[in-house]
Amino acid sequence: MLLGRIFTQRISCIRRTQLSYLQIRLSCHFGSTSAISNEAKVDSEEDFAYADVPRPGPTWQRKPYPTPMKVLIRRAKEEKKARQENPCRVLEHAPENGLLVPDLIEVAHQVYNARESLLHGLSKLVDGEEAIPVKKCRFCTEVHIGQLGHEIRSCEGPKCGSRSSNHVWGRGGIRDVVGFPYCYHLYDRVGKPRVGHKERFGVKRLPAIVELCIQAGLHLEDYPTKRRTKPVYSIEGRIVDFEPEEDKNAFTGNNFDSAREVLPIILDGDRLDVAGTISELSARTLQSWLDMRSGATKLMKKYTVITCGYCPEVQVGPKGHKVRMCKATKHQFRAGLHAWQEATIDDLIRPNYVWHVRDLDGPPLANELKRYYGKAPAIVELCVQAGAPVPKEYRSMMRLDVVPPDHDEYDLVA
């Protein structure tokens, strides 16, 4: 019996070694072909990558952090250690030291000009003679681009259960196509970065994208801001400014002459009125929107933009305001204060996704076929319906290569 067991164990060990050797030879033989197939698969995925619309999380949950929490904790520890080693130091890097970033002054002007061009084009596309119809639900924030509103049951407004979640469509406007959240204007973003609750009625509010451009170097007479010639000091974490008062007054009047020479602000309507067809106007409007988003992304890498983790409030500056106006989840535990965190480009410029319509004159979108329909930002859908080419980054999201079945065929499709 003992010899039999030893013999069977020996045979099984030999078989395992032979199988492992055979697997190694097969992997070496077919390794190159599998690598080639993997590379071809990656290339095909890059060419035909499907990107779905990001779904918003539940209202009772906090927004995801763009930067991981471990990275934020490590940065805070490094800053604390630097303050302990050198309590009194001069801040060297802009814009933390109160100075402007020279390379981003022109970008700020380009973003502001792109926003002006975008609003001008939207006024023609939404309210002009050849306007594209824009529909908005009366009970929720749903927006639709087309002659007839869609029949997809996605309404979450008041008494939506009595309507089987069907939308009640009305006429929409420019604010429904693209959204610019408002924030408080900061005269001194380094010396006084917060707005108190009692100061909420004495501080002007303006679109956050305009405030970002102002802090990056844009000059607007209605929104004065403080410009510095010397960096500020950090004494035990507190910002101290030793710049003389006469230098401040002298610099405030001529702080933006050089920036105006870099790129003038386009405010004249005659310069925006360019003759052309509706398709050319839509193409220019769509390009302005893409330029504005790309420029704002560059500015956000240097200038801090924060948002509330539970509501859509946005503030441009190193710190959030202290106005008790949050009415989202768990606001009672925060006494109405916002739960500030890092913002994304979608928080600064809301895309407002809508369903893509292949034919404006066709039948409305059916609820049974919603899995075959694509989505796109409202401004992209509006410009595409007006004749603009589809941008590459939104082709997969709009599902242009998907052919939806007919109403009598959807139950036959797997």
GROMACS .gro file of C-alpha atoms in nm:
model
  414
    1MET     CA    1   0.000   0.000   0.000
    2LEU     CA    2   0.278   0.242   0.085
    3LEU     CA    3   0.462   0.171  -0.242
    4GLY     CA    4   0.137   0.224  -0.436
    5ARG     CA    5   0.079   0.564  -0.278
    6ILE     CA    6   0.438   0.674  -0.349
    7PHE     CA    7   0.403   0.559  -0.710
    8THR     CA    8   0.076   0.750  -0.769
    9GLN     CA    9   0.215   1.068  -0.611
   10ARG     CA   10   0.522   1.043  -0.833
   11ILE     CA   11   0.310   1.008  -1.147
   12SER     CA   12   0.089   1.305  -1.054
   13CYS     CA   13   0.396   1.522  -0.988
   14ILE     CA   14   0.544   1.432  -1.327
   15ARG     CA   15   0.214   1.518  -1.500
   16ARG     CA   16   0.196   1.858  -1.329
   17THR     CA   17   0.549   1.946  -1.436
   18GLN     CA   18   0.475   1.839  -1.793
   19LEU     CA   19   0.157   2.050  -1.804
   20SER     CA   20   0.335   2.357  -1.665
   21TYR     CA   21   0.617   2.314  -1.918
   22LEU     CA   22   0.362   2.284  -2.199
   23GLN     CA   23   0.183   2.601  -2.082
   24ILE     CA   24   0.511   2.792  -2.076
   25ARG     CA   25   0.593   2.684  -2.432
   26LEU     CA   26   0.246   2.774  -2.554
   27SER     CA   27   0.261   3.115  -2.387
   28CYS     CA   28   0.603   3.182  -2.541
   29HIS     CA   29   0.479   3.069  -2.881
   30PHE     CA   30   0.155   3.267  -2.881
   31GLY     CA   31   0.272   3.557  -2.667
   32SER     CA   32   0.357   3.780  -2.963
   33THR     CA   33   0.025   3.716  -3.134
   34SER     CA   34  -0.169   3.788  -2.813
   35ALA     CA   35   0.027   4.110  -2.765
   36ILE     CA   36  -0.052   4.212  -3.121
   37SER     CA   37  -0.419   4.131  -3.068
   38ASN     CA   38  -0.421   4.329  -2.741
   39GLU     CA   39  -0.263   4.629  -2.914
   40ALA     CA   40  -0.515   4.606  -3.195
   41LYS     CA   41  -0.793   4.581  -2.936
   42VAL     CA   42  -0.667   4.893  -2.757
   43ASP     CA   43  -0.646   5.082  -3.086
   44SER     CA   44  -0.997   4.979  -3.179
   45GLU     CA   45  -1.122   5.086  -2.835
   46GLU     CA   46  -0.958   5.425  -2.878
   47ASP     CA   47  -1.121   5.467  -3.216
   48PHE     CA   48  -1.464   5.345  -3.104
   49ALA     CA   49  -1.463   5.414  -2.732
   50TYR     CA   50  -1.811   5.437  -2.585
   51ALA     CA   51  -1.853   5.709  -2.325
   52ASP     CA   52  -2.178   5.729  -2.135
   53VAL     CA   53  -2.323   6.033  -1.961
   54PRO     CA   54  -2.199   6.057  -1.600
   55ARG     CA   55  -2.487   5.974  -1.373
   56PRO     CA   56  -2.538   6.200  -1.071
   57GLY     CA   57  -2.524   6.024  -0.738
   58PRO     CA   58  -2.801   6.021  -0.479
   59THR     CA   59  -2.889   6.356  -0.330
   60TRP     CA   60  -2.808   6.236   0.022
   61GLN     CA   61  -2.450   6.144  -0.073
   62ARG     CA   62  -2.159   6.382  -0.109
   63LYS     CA   63  -2.002   6.449  -0.446
   64PRO     CA   64  -1.690   6.244  -0.520
   65TYR     CA   65  -1.360   6.418  -0.456
   66PRO     CA   66  -1.165   6.496  -0.778
   67THR     CA   67  -0.840   6.448  -0.583
   68PRO     CA   68  -0.815   6.139  -0.358
   69MET     CA   69  -0.840   6.204   0.014
   70LYS     CA   70  -0.500   6.046   0.080
   71VAL     CA   71  -0.337   6.299  -0.151
   72LEU     CA   72  -0.516   6.588   0.023
   73ILE     CA   73  -0.405   6.462   0.366
   74ARG     CA   74  -0.046   6.428   0.248
   75ARG     CA   75  -0.049   6.784   0.108
   76ALA     CA   76  -0.188   6.921   0.435
   77LYS     CA   77   0.085   6.745   0.634
   78GLU     CA   78   0.354   6.882   0.403
   79GLU     CA   79   0.219   7.237   0.434
   80LYS     CA   80   0.201   7.207   0.812
   81LYS     CA   81   0.559   7.082   0.827
   82ALA     CA   82   0.676   7.369   0.605
   83ARG     CA   83   0.505   7.623   0.835
   84GLN     CA   84   0.667   7.472   1.141
   85GLU     CA   85   1.014   7.478   0.985
   86ASN     CA   86   0.981   7.835   0.857
   87PRO     CA   87   0.703   8.029   1.037
   88CYS     CA   88   0.777   8.358   0.857
   89ARG     CA   89   0.831   8.320   0.485
   90VAL     CA   90   0.760   8.491   0.158
   91LEU     CA   91   0.521   8.308  -0.070
   92GLU     CA   92   0.709   8.256  -0.394
   93HIS     CA   93   0.455   8.096  -0.626
   94ALA     CA   94   0.168   8.283  -0.792
   95PRO     CA   95  -0.125   8.319  -0.743
   96GLU     CA   96  -0.089   8.217  -0.376
   97ASN     CA   97   0.136   8.521  -0.315
   98GLY     CA   98  -0.121   8.769  -0.452
   99LEU     CA   99   0.043   8.818  -0.792
  100LEU     CA  100  -0.089   8.720  -1.132
  101VAL     CA  101   0.035   8.431  -1.344
  102PRO     CA  102   0.172   8.608  -1.656
  103ASP     CA  103   0.106   8.314  -1.889
  104LEU     CA  104  -0.263   8.298  -1.793
  105ILE     CA  105  -0.355   8.663  -1.848
  106GLU     CA  106  -0.409   8.607  -2.218
  107VAL     CA  107  -0.600   8.285  -2.144
  108ALA     CA  108  -0.837   8.478  -1.914
  109HIS     CA  109  -0.913   8.723  -2.195
  110GLN     CA  110  -0.969   8.440  -2.441
  111VAL     CA  111  -1.214   8.268  -2.205
  112TYR     CA  112  -1.410   8.590  -2.151
  113ASN     CA  113  -1.421   8.661  -2.525
  114ALA     CA  114  -1.533   8.304  -2.593
  115ARG     CA  115  -1.815   8.345  -2.340
  116GLU     CA  116  -1.931   8.668  -2.507
  117SER     CA  117  -1.924   8.500  -2.849
  118LEU     CA  118  -2.111   8.200  -2.708
  119LEU     CA  119  -2.391   8.413  -2.562
  120HIS     CA  120  -2.419   8.611  -2.884
  121GLY     CA  121  -2.449   8.294  -3.091
  122LEU     CA  122  -2.706   8.145  -2.853
  123SER     CA  123  -2.919   8.457  -2.880
  124LYS     CA  124  -2.937   8.400  -3.256
  125LEU     CA  125  -2.990   8.024  -3.238
  126VAL     CA  126  -3.256   8.031  -2.964
  127ASP     CA  127  -3.440   8.360  -3.024
  128GLY     CA  128  -3.348   8.443  -3.385
  129GLU     CA  129  -3.547   8.411  -3.706
  130GLU     CA  130  -3.418   8.057  -3.775
  131ALA     CA  131  -3.424   7.952  -3.411
  132ILE     CA  132  -3.405   7.590  -3.302
  133PRO     CA  133  -3.692   7.510  -3.061
  134VAL     CA  134  -3.587   7.454  -2.699
  135LYS     CA  135  -3.829   7.282  -2.459
  136LYS     CA  136  -3.814   7.277  -2.080
  137CYS     CA  137  -4.019   7.080  -1.832
  138ARG     CA  138  -4.238   7.293  -1.606
  139PHE     CA  139  -4.180   7.075  -1.299
  140CYS     CA  140  -3.813   6.965  -1.326
  141THR     CA  141  -3.485   7.069  -1.489
  142GLU     CA  142  -3.518   6.846  -1.796
  143VAL     CA  143  -3.444   7.020  -2.128
  144HIS     CA  144  -3.510   6.897  -2.481
  145ILE     CA  145  -3.399   7.027  -2.821
  146GLY     CA  146  -3.665   6.967  -3.087
  147GLN     CA  147  -4.010   7.051  -3.215
  148LEU     CA  148  -4.185   6.806  -2.982
  149GLY     CA  149  -4.081   6.706  -2.634
  150HIS     CA  150  -3.973   6.346  -2.581
  151GLU     CA  151  -4.193   6.085  -2.417
  152ILE     CA  152  -3.927   5.938  -2.191
  153ARG     CA  153  -4.062   5.906  -1.836
  154SER     CA  154  -3.790   6.066  -1.630
  155CYS     CA  155  -3.963   6.353  -1.453
  156GLU     CA  156  -3.885   6.386  -1.082
  157GLY     CA  157  -4.078   6.705  -1.014
  158PRO     CA  158  -4.380   6.763  -0.789
  159LYS     CA  159  -4.668   6.518  -0.839
  160CYS     CA  160  -4.473   6.322  -1.099
  161GLY     CA  161  -4.642   6.002  -0.983
  162SER     CA  162  -4.982   6.124  -1.097
  163ARG     CA  163  -4.838   6.189  -1.443
  164SER     CA  164  -4.650   5.855  -1.461
  165SER     CA  165  -4.325   6.059  -1.462
  166ASN     CA  166  -4.418   6.222  -1.793
  167HIS     CA  167  -4.283   6.571  -1.859
  168VAL     CA  168  -4.499   6.878  -1.916
  169TRP     CA  169  -4.314   7.079  -2.179
  170GLY     CA  170  -4.293   7.454  -2.210
  171ARG     CA  171  -4.073   7.701  -2.392
  172GLY     CA  172  -3.708   7.718  -2.287
  173GLY     CA  173  -3.441   7.987  -2.315
  174ILE     CA  174  -3.068   8.048  -2.319
  175ARG     CA  175  -3.028   7.979  -1.947
  176ASP     CA  176  -3.170   7.632  -2.001
  177VAL     CA  177  -2.913   7.551  -2.270
  178VAL     CA  178  -2.598   7.647  -2.078
  179GLY     CA  179  -2.571   7.724  -1.708
  180PHE     CA  180  -2.327   7.963  -1.540
  181PRO     CA  181  -2.351   7.944  -1.158
  182TYR     CA  182  -2.306   8.269  -0.969
  183CYS     CA  183  -2.056   8.340  -0.692
  184TYR     CA  184  -1.945   8.632  -0.474
  185HIS     CA  185  -1.692   8.881  -0.609
  186LEU     CA  186  -1.369   8.910  -0.410
  187TYR     CA  187  -1.195   9.245  -0.409
  188ASP     CA  188  -0.886   9.098  -0.238
  189ARG     CA  189  -0.866   8.723  -0.293
  190VAL     CA  190  -0.554   8.689  -0.073
  191GLY     CA  191  -0.609   8.944   0.205
  192LYS     CA  192  -0.983   8.877   0.254
  193PRO     CA  193  -1.079   8.552   0.081
  194ARG     CA  194  -1.405   8.494   0.272
  195VAL     CA  195  -1.745   8.662   0.266
  196GLY     CA  196  -1.925   8.660   0.599
  197HIS     CA  197  -2.292   8.588   0.649
  198LYS     CA  198  -2.369   8.949   0.744
  199GLU     CA  199  -2.190   9.076   0.432
  200ARG     CA  200  -2.397   8.873   0.187
  201PHE     CA  201  -2.611   9.168   0.071
  202GLY     CA  202  -2.319   9.412   0.035
  203VAL     CA  203  -2.106   9.197  -0.196
  204LYS     CA  204  -2.186   9.167  -0.564
  205ARG     CA  205  -2.254   8.834  -0.728
  206LEU     CA  206  -2.152   8.748  -1.085
  207PRO     CA  207  -2.103   8.435  -1.298
  208ALA     CA  208  -1.824   8.221  -1.157
  209ILE     CA  209  -1.651   8.194  -1.496
  210VAL     CA  210  -1.628   8.576  -1.511
  211GLU     CA  211  -1.493   8.590  -1.154
  212LEU     CA  212  -1.230   8.333  -1.250
  213CYS     CA  213  -1.122   8.550  -1.544
  214ILE     CA  214  -1.108   8.860  -1.321
  215GLN     CA  215  -0.886   8.687  -1.068
  216ALA     CA  216  -0.666   8.560  -1.351
  217GLY     CA  217  -0.609   8.910  -1.493
  218LEU     CA  218  -0.924   9.040  -1.660
  219HIS     CA  219  -1.020   9.401  -1.585
  220LEU     CA  220  -1.385   9.506  -1.562
  221GLU     CA  221  -1.484   9.848  -1.431
  222ASP     CA  222  -1.798   9.719  -1.261
  223TYR     CA  223  -1.597   9.468  -1.057
  224PRO     CA  224  -1.280   9.634  -0.923
  225THR     CA  225  -1.012   9.412  -0.779
  226LYS     CA  226  -0.686   9.461  -0.596
  227ARG     CA  227  -0.361   9.401  -0.784
  228ARG     CA  228  -0.026   9.370  -0.609
  229THR     CA  229   0.332   9.441  -0.717
  230LYS     CA  230   0.504   9.252  -0.433
  231PRO     CA  231   0.435   8.906  -0.291
  232VAL     CA  232   0.272   8.868   0.048
  233TYR     CA  233   0.417   8.703   0.360
  234SER     CA  234   0.290   8.401   0.547
  235ILE     CA  235   0.344   8.427   0.924
  236GLU     CA  236   0.235   8.109   1.102
  237GLY     CA  237  -0.023   8.043   0.830
  238ARG     CA  238  -0.166   8.396   0.824
  239ILE     CA  239  -0.129   8.623   0.522
  240VAL     CA  240   0.042   8.956   0.595
  241ASP     CA  241   0.086   9.232   0.338
  242PHE     CA  242   0.370   9.484   0.388
  243GLU     CA  243   0.310   9.674   0.063
  244PRO     CA  244   0.295  10.053   0.121
  245GLU     CA  245  -0.038  10.224   0.077
  246GLU     CA  246   0.085  10.471  -0.187
  247ASP     CA  247   0.217  10.187  -0.403
  248LYS     CA  248  -0.121  10.019  -0.382
  249ASN     CA  249  -0.305  10.328  -0.502
  250ALA     CA  250  -0.056  10.391  -0.780
  251PHE     CA  251  -0.076  10.035  -0.898
  252THR     CA  252  -0.453  10.007  -0.884
  253GLY     CA  253  -0.501  10.257  -1.164
  254ASN     CA  254  -0.243  10.113  -1.402
  255ASN     CA  255  -0.248   9.749  -1.307
  256PHE     CA  256  -0.400   9.630  -1.632
  257ASP     CA  257  -0.266   9.846  -1.910
  258SER     CA  258  -0.024   9.575  -2.016
  259ALA     CA  259  -0.297   9.311  -2.002
  260ARG     CA  260  -0.523   9.519  -2.225
  261GLU     CA  261  -0.245   9.537  -2.481
  262VAL     CA  262  -0.215   9.160  -2.477
  263LEU     CA  263  -0.570   9.090  -2.590
  264PRO     CA  264  -0.850   9.350  -2.605
  265ILE     CA  265  -1.194   9.264  -2.474
  266ILE     CA  266  -1.459   9.209  -2.739
  267LEU     CA  267  -1.770   9.391  -2.628
  268ASP     CA  268  -1.882   9.563  -2.948
  269GLY     CA  269  -2.182   9.396  -3.107
  270ASP     CA  270  -2.077   9.495  -3.460
  271ARG     CA  271  -1.763   9.289  -3.425
  272LEU     CA  272  -1.967   8.987  -3.320
  273ASP     CA  273  -2.215   9.017  -3.608
  274VAL     CA  274  -2.045   8.821  -3.883
  275ALA     CA  275  -2.241   8.748  -4.199
  276GLY     CA  276  -2.295   8.379  -4.271
  277THR     CA  277  -2.542   8.096  -4.275
  278ILE     CA  278  -2.701   7.937  -3.971
  279SER     CA  279  -2.461   7.642  -3.996
  280GLU     CA  280  -2.158   7.871  -3.986
  281LEU     CA  281  -2.301   8.055  -3.687
  282SER     CA  282  -2.362   7.728  -3.505
  283ALA     CA  283  -2.008   7.609  -3.581
  284ARG     CA  284  -1.861   7.932  -3.439
  285THR     CA  285  -2.083   7.906  -3.132
  286LEU     CA  286  -1.983   7.546  -3.067
  287GLN     CA  287  -1.614   7.630  -3.110
  288SER     CA  288  -1.654   7.917  -2.862
  289TRP     CA  289  -1.800   7.678  -2.607
  290LEU     CA  290  -1.515   7.431  -2.654
  291ASP     CA  291  -1.255   7.710  -2.628
  292MET     CA  292  -1.418   7.843  -2.313
  293ARG     CA  293  -1.409   7.502  -2.145
  294SER     CA  294  -1.050   7.431  -2.243
  295GLY     CA  295  -0.936   7.776  -2.127
  296ALA     CA  296  -1.126   7.749  -1.799
  297THR     CA  297  -0.961   7.412  -1.737
  298LYS     CA  298  -0.619   7.576  -1.770
  299LEU     CA  299  -0.716   7.852  -1.529
  300MET     CA  300  -0.850   7.606  -1.272
  301LYS     CA  301  -0.512   7.436  -1.252
  302LYS     CA  302  -0.367   7.751  -1.093
  303TYR     CA  303  -0.663   7.945  -0.951
  304THR     CA  304  -0.871   7.762  -0.693
  305VAL     CA  305  -1.240   7.697  -0.760
  306ILE     CA  306  -1.443   7.517  -0.494
  307THR     CA  307  -1.797   7.389  -0.476
  308CYS     CA  308  -2.034   7.257  -0.213
  309GLY     CA  309  -2.032   6.880  -0.177
  310TYR     CA  310  -2.412   6.864  -0.154
  311CYS     CA  311  -2.550   7.160  -0.355
  312PRO     CA  312  -2.444   7.336  -0.679
  313GLU     CA  313  -2.301   7.648  -0.506
  314VAL     CA  314  -1.961   7.755  -0.646
  315GLN     CA  315  -1.702   8.002  -0.516
  316VAL     CA  316  -1.384   8.119  -0.689
  317GLY     CA  317  -1.105   8.178  -0.442
  318PRO     CA  318  -0.877   8.001  -0.196
  319LYS     CA  319  -1.157   7.961   0.061
  320GLY     CA  320  -1.534   7.931   0.053
  321HIS     CA  321  -1.771   8.194   0.188
  322LYS     CA  322  -1.952   8.165   0.521
  323VAL     CA  323  -2.301   8.256   0.402
  324ARG     CA  324  -2.554   8.020   0.558
  325MET     CA  325  -2.755   7.941   0.247
  326CYS     CA  326  -2.711   7.566   0.194
  327LYS     CA  327  -3.040   7.376   0.195
  328ALA     CA  328  -2.910   7.038   0.082
  329THR     CA  329  -2.873   6.716   0.279
  330LYS     CA  330  -2.754   6.748   0.640
  331HIS     CA  331  -2.749   7.128   0.628
  332GLN     CA  332  -2.894   7.136   0.982
  333PHE     CA  333  -2.576   6.979   1.119
  334ARG     CA  334  -2.366   7.247   0.943
  335ALA     CA  335  -2.594   7.538   1.046
  336GLY     CA  336  -2.657   7.613   0.678
  337LEU     CA  337  -2.288   7.636   0.588
  338HIS     CA  338  -2.158   7.472   0.272
  339ALA     CA  339  -1.933   7.167   0.272
  340TRP     CA  340  -1.660   7.302   0.045
  341GLN     CA  341  -1.445   7.081  -0.174
  342GLU     CA  342  -1.250   7.101  -0.499
  343ALA     CA  343  -1.465   7.180  -0.806
  344THR     CA  344  -1.454   7.034  -1.155
  345ILE     CA  345  -1.510   7.195  -1.491
  346ASP     CA  346  -1.870   7.066  -1.494
  347ASP     CA  347  -1.937   7.251  -1.168
  348LEU     CA  348  -1.809   7.576  -1.319
  349ILE     CA  349  -1.977   7.533  -1.660
  350ARG     CA  350  -2.279   7.308  -1.634
  351PRO     CA  351  -2.321   7.097  -1.951
  352ASN     CA  352  -2.692   7.010  -1.894
  353TYR     CA  353  -2.714   6.683  -2.090
  354VAL     CA  354  -3.011   6.625  -2.321
  355TRP     CA  355  -3.128   6.341  -2.543
  356HIS     CA  356  -2.992   6.339  -2.897
  357VAL     CA  357  -3.259   6.367  -3.170
  358ARG     CA  358  -3.172   6.235  -3.514
  359ASP     CA  359  -3.462   6.404  -3.695
  360LEU     CA  360  -3.625   6.721  -3.564
  361ASP     CA  361  -3.931   6.664  -3.784
  362GLY     CA  362  -3.966   6.297  -3.688
  363PRO     CA  363  -4.177   6.137  -3.415
  364PRO     CA  364  -4.088   6.210  -3.052
  365LEU     CA  365  -3.847   5.985  -2.866
  366ALA     CA  366  -4.023   5.682  -2.718
  367ASN     CA  367  -3.976   5.563  -2.362
  368GLU     CA  368  -3.938   5.200  -2.474
  369LEU     CA  369  -3.638   5.284  -2.696
  370LYS     CA  370  -3.442   5.504  -2.456
  371ARG     CA  371  -3.161   5.247  -2.430
  372TYR     CA  372  -3.079   5.313  -2.797
  373TYR     CA  373  -3.070   5.693  -2.770
  374GLY     CA  374  -2.759   5.895  -2.697
  375LYS     CA  375  -2.704   6.213  -2.502
  376ALA     CA  376  -2.498   6.529  -2.537
  377PRO     CA  377  -2.467   6.870  -2.369
  378ALA     CA  378  -2.755   7.097  -2.464
  379ILE     CA  379  -2.526   7.347  -2.638
  380VAL     CA  380  -2.369   7.068  -2.848
  381GLU     CA  381  -2.710   6.926  -2.941
  382LEU     CA  382  -2.840   7.272  -3.034
  383CYS     CA  383  -2.542   7.354  -3.256
  384VAL     CA  384  -2.546   7.010  -3.420
  385GLN     CA  385  -2.915   7.043  -3.502
  386ALA     CA  386  -2.836   7.382  -3.655
  387GLY     CA  387  -2.573   7.232  -3.887
  388ALA     CA  388  -2.245   7.228  -3.694
  389PRO     CA  389  -2.020   6.920  -3.720
  390VAL     CA  390  -2.024   6.679  -3.427
  391PRO     CA  391  -1.712   6.713  -3.205
  392LYS     CA  392  -1.500   6.399  -3.173
  393GLU     CA  393  -1.528   6.384  -2.795
  394TYR     CA  394  -1.910   6.359  -2.812
  395ARG     CA  395  -1.959   6.117  -3.103
  396SER     CA  396  -1.964   5.807  -2.887
  397MET     CA  397  -2.186   5.970  -2.624
  398MET     CA  398  -2.443   6.061  -2.890
  399ARG     CA  399  -2.443   5.699  -3.023
  400LEU     CA  400  -2.443   5.800  -3.385
  401ASP     CA  401  -2.363   5.444  -3.498
  402VAL     CA  402  -2.661   5.289  -3.317
  403VAL     CA  403  -2.978   5.235  -3.521
  404PRO     CA  404  -3.284   5.220  -3.294
  405PRO     CA  405  -3.554   4.968  -3.390
  406ASP     CA  406  -3.911   5.060  -3.472
  407HIS     CA  407  -4.190   5.057  -3.216
  408ASP     CA  408  -4.310   4.717  -3.334
  409GLU     CA  409  -3.960   4.568  -3.325
  410TYR     CA  410  -3.816   4.672  -2.990
  411ASP     CA  411  -3.952   4.364  -2.809
  412LEU     CA  412  -3.782   4.138  -3.068
  413VAL     CA  413  -3.435   4.281  -3.003
  414ALA     CA  414  -3.225   4.102  -2.744
   0.00000   0.00000   0.00000
